[in-house]
Amino acid sequence: MTRISPEISPEMVREKVKELLPERYRHLLPVIMGIVETESSFNPYAARYESHFRYLVSPERYYRYYSSSPEIEVILQKTSLGLMQVMGANYRTMGYKGPLTALFDDWEKQLYYGVKFFLRLYEKYGNVPDAVAAYNAGSPRRKSDGTYVNQSYVNKVLKRADKWRSK
């Protein structure tokens, strides 16, 4: 496979995810790899500002230690960051206390929090499709026909997971 970033390769990401997963969740390795591939194409510097995101975690508290202003902390919490495109606010919810911009220099920490976030959703919803839908949309919302509101995302991740399952 081609290296997307000079420091890491998809194989390195796979090994790190495998190391992070408790034994009882090892079957989720291909799914998490599908999420990484879909969200960032293995680019640890991927970032996307999502102005509609509204679930912020005490920006007035965190900016004093980790950002130049409350406004910058708000922007960073509304930005999905890194290999798994975890929202800045979700990093905060899961206990990340450093500057959010420092995550760009630590792809292993990106994976640690991304895996932790996905496992929380998997435990909450109890199945892979619902957890994948929630990972992308906040919850596994369905349309009247029974498909997810983000069915194309779920399909893309699961198709890529199948590819990783065969490796």
CSV table of C-alpha atoms in Angstrom, one decimal:
chain,number,residue,atom,x,y,z
A,1,MET,CA,0.0,0.0,0.0
A,2,THR,CA,1.0,3.6,-0.6
A,3,ARG,CA,2.1,5.7,2.3
A,4,ILE,CA,-0.3,8.6,2.8
A,5,SER,CA,1.8,10.4,5.3
A,6,PRO,CA,5.6,10.2,5.4
A,7,GLU,CA,5.5,9.0,9.0
A,8,ILE,CA,2.8,6.3,8.9
A,9,SER,CA,1.4,3.6,6.7
A,10,PRO,CA,-2.0,1.9,6.7
A,11,GLU,CA,-0.2,-1.2,8.1
A,12,MET,CA,1.2,0.8,11.0
A,13,VAL,CA,-2.3,2.1,11.7
A,14,ARG,CA,-3.7,-1.4,11.6
A,15,GLU,CA,-1.1,-2.7,14.1
A,16,LYS,CA,-1.8,0.2,16.5
A,17,VAL,CA,-5.5,-0.3,16.3
A,18,LYS,CA,-5.0,-4.0,17.0
A,19,GLU,CA,-2.9,-3.1,20.0
A,20,LEU,CA,-5.5,-0.7,21.3
A,21,LEU,CA,-8.5,-3.1,21.0
A,22,PRO,CA,-9.2,-5.3,24.0
A,23,GLU,CA,-9.4,-9.0,23.0
A,24,ARG,CA,-13.2,-9.1,23.2
A,25,TYR,CA,-13.4,-6.4,20.6
A,26,ARG,CA,-10.8,-7.6,18.1
A,27,HIS,CA,-13.5,-8.5,15.7
A,28,LEU,CA,-14.1,-4.8,15.2
A,29,LEU,CA,-10.6,-4.2,13.8
A,30,PRO,CA,-11.8,-4.2,10.2
A,31,VAL,CA,-14.6,-1.9,11.0
A,32,ILE,CA,-12.3,0.6,12.6
A,33,MET,CA,-9.9,0.4,9.7
A,34,GLY,CA,-12.9,1.1,7.4
A,35,ILE,CA,-13.7,4.2,9.5
A,36,VAL,CA,-10.1,5.4,9.3
A,37,GLU,CA,-10.0,4.9,5.5
A,38,THR,CA,-13.4,6.6,5.0
A,39,GLU,CA,-12.8,9.5,7.4
A,40,SER,CA,-9.2,10.5,6.5
A,41,SER,CA,-7.7,8.2,3.9
A,42,PHE,CA,-5.0,7.6,6.5
A,43,ASN,CA,-4.1,11.2,6.7
A,44,PRO,CA,-3.3,12.2,10.3
A,45,TYR,CA,-3.5,15.9,9.4
A,46,ALA,CA,-7.1,15.7,8.1
A,47,ALA,CA,-9.3,18.4,9.6
A,48,ARG,CA,-12.8,19.6,8.9
A,49,TYR,CA,-14.6,22.5,10.5
A,50,GLU,CA,-18.3,21.6,11.1
A,51,SER,CA,-20.1,24.9,12.0
A,52,HIS,CA,-23.4,23.1,12.7
A,53,PHE,CA,-21.8,21.0,15.6
A,54,ARG,CA,-23.3,22.3,18.8
A,55,TYR,CA,-22.2,19.9,21.6
A,56,LEU,CA,-19.3,21.9,23.1
A,57,VAL,CA,-17.5,21.0,26.3
A,58,SER,CA,-16.7,23.9,28.6
A,59,PRO,CA,-14.7,26.0,26.1
A,60,GLU,CA,-14.4,28.8,28.7
A,61,ARG,CA,-12.5,26.3,30.9
A,62,TYR,CA,-10.2,24.7,28.4
A,63,TYR,CA,-9.1,27.8,26.5
A,64,ARG,CA,-7.3,29.1,29.6
A,65,TYR,CA,-4.9,26.2,29.5
A,66,TYR,CA,-4.8,25.0,25.9
A,67,SER,CA,-6.0,27.7,23.4
A,68,SER,CA,-5.3,31.3,22.8
A,69,SER,CA,-8.9,32.4,23.3
A,70,PRO,CA,-12.4,31.0,23.9
A,71,GLU,CA,-13.3,31.5,20.3
A,72,ILE,CA,-10.3,29.4,19.1
A,73,GLU,CA,-11.3,26.6,21.6
A,74,VAL,CA,-14.9,26.7,20.2
A,75,ILE,CA,-13.6,26.5,16.6
A,76,LEU,CA,-11.3,23.5,17.5
A,77,GLN,CA,-14.1,21.7,19.4
A,78,LYS,CA,-16.3,22.1,16.2
A,79,THR,CA,-13.5,20.6,14.1
A,80,SER,CA,-13.1,16.9,13.3
A,81,LEU,CA,-9.4,16.0,13.6
A,82,GLY,CA,-7.0,13.3,12.6
A,83,LEU,CA,-7.2,9.7,11.3
A,84,MET,CA,-10.7,9.0,12.7
A,85,GLN,CA,-12.0,12.6,12.4
A,86,VAL,CA,-13.1,12.7,16.0
A,87,MET,CA,-14.7,16.1,16.9
A,88,GLY,CA,-12.6,18.3,19.2
A,89,ALA,CA,-15.4,18.3,21.7
A,90,ASN,CA,-15.5,14.5,21.7
A,91,TYR,CA,-11.8,14.4,22.5
A,92,ARG,CA,-12.6,16.7,25.5
A,93,THR,CA,-15.5,14.5,26.6
A,94,MET,CA,-13.2,11.4,26.6
A,95,GLY,CA,-10.7,13.2,28.8
A,96,TYR,CA,-8.2,14.7,26.4
A,97,LYS,CA,-6.7,17.7,28.2
A,98,GLY,CA,-3.9,19.0,25.9
A,99,PRO,CA,-4.1,21.5,23.1
A,100,LEU,CA,-6.3,20.1,20.4
A,101,THR,CA,-3.8,21.2,17.7
A,102,ALA,CA,-1.2,19.0,19.3
A,103,LEU,CA,-3.1,15.9,18.2
A,104,PHE,CA,-1.9,16.5,14.6
A,105,ASP,CA,1.6,15.5,15.8
A,106,ASP,CA,0.4,12.3,17.6
A,107,TRP,CA,-1.4,9.9,15.3
A,108,GLU,CA,-1.3,7.2,18.0
A,109,LYS,CA,-3.2,9.4,20.4
A,110,GLN,CA,-5.7,10.1,17.6
A,111,LEU,CA,-6.3,6.4,17.3
A,112,TYR,CA,-6.5,5.9,21.0
A,113,TYR,CA,-9.3,8.4,21.4
A,114,GLY,CA,-11.0,7.4,18.1
A,115,VAL,CA,-11.1,3.7,19.1
A,116,LYS,CA,-12.3,4.7,22.6
A,117,PHE,CA,-15.1,6.8,21.1
A,118,PHE,CA,-16.2,4.0,18.7
A,119,LEU,CA,-16.2,1.4,21.4
A,120,ARG,CA,-18.5,3.6,23.5
A,121,LEU,CA,-20.9,3.7,20.7
A,122,TYR,CA,-20.6,0.0,20.0
A,123,GLU,CA,-21.4,-0.7,23.7
A,124,LYS,CA,-24.3,1.7,23.7
A,125,TYR,CA,-26.0,0.5,20.5
A,126,GLY,CA,-24.9,-3.2,20.6
A,127,ASN,CA,-24.3,-3.7,16.9
A,128,VAL,CA,-21.9,-2.6,14.2
A,129,PRO,CA,-24.3,-0.8,11.7
A,130,ASP,CA,-25.8,1.3,14.5
A,131,ALA,CA,-22.4,2.1,16.0
A,132,VAL,CA,-21.1,3.1,12.5
A,133,ALA,CA,-24.2,5.3,11.8
A,134,ALA,CA,-23.8,6.9,15.2
A,135,TYR,CA,-20.1,7.5,14.7
A,136,ASN,CA,-20.9,9.6,11.7
A,137,ALA,CA,-24.3,11.2,12.7
A,138,GLY,CA,-24.3,11.2,16.5
A,139,SER,CA,-27.0,8.5,16.7
A,140,PRO,CA,-28.3,5.7,14.5
A,141,ARG,CA,-31.2,7.7,13.0
A,142,ARG,CA,-33.4,6.0,10.4
A,143,LYS,CA,-35.7,7.2,7.7
A,144,SER,CA,-39.3,5.9,7.3
A,145,ASP,CA,-38.1,3.2,5.0
A,146,GLY,CA,-35.8,1.8,7.7
A,147,THR,CA,-32.5,2.9,6.1
A,148,TYR,CA,-30.1,5.1,8.1
A,149,VAL,CA,-30.1,8.8,7.3
A,150,ASN,CA,-26.4,8.3,6.5
A,151,GLN,CA,-26.8,4.9,4.8
A,152,SER,CA,-24.2,5.8,2.1
A,153,TYR,CA,-21.6,6.4,4.9
A,154,VAL,CA,-22.5,3.1,6.7
A,155,ASN,CA,-22.3,1.2,3.4
A,156,LYS,CA,-18.9,2.7,2.5
A,157,VAL,CA,-17.4,1.9,5.9
A,158,LEU,CA,-18.8,-1.7,5.9
A,159,LYS,CA,-17.6,-2.3,2.4
A,160,ARG,CA,-14.1,-1.1,3.3
A,161,ALA,CA,-14.3,-3.2,6.5
A,162,ASP,CA,-14.9,-6.3,4.3
A,163,LYS,CA,-11.7,-5.4,2.4
A,164,TRP,CA,-9.8,-5.2,5.7
A,165,ARG,CA,-11.3,-8.4,7.0
A,166,SER,CA,-9.7,-10.3,4.1
A,167,LYS,CA,-6.2,-9.0,4.9
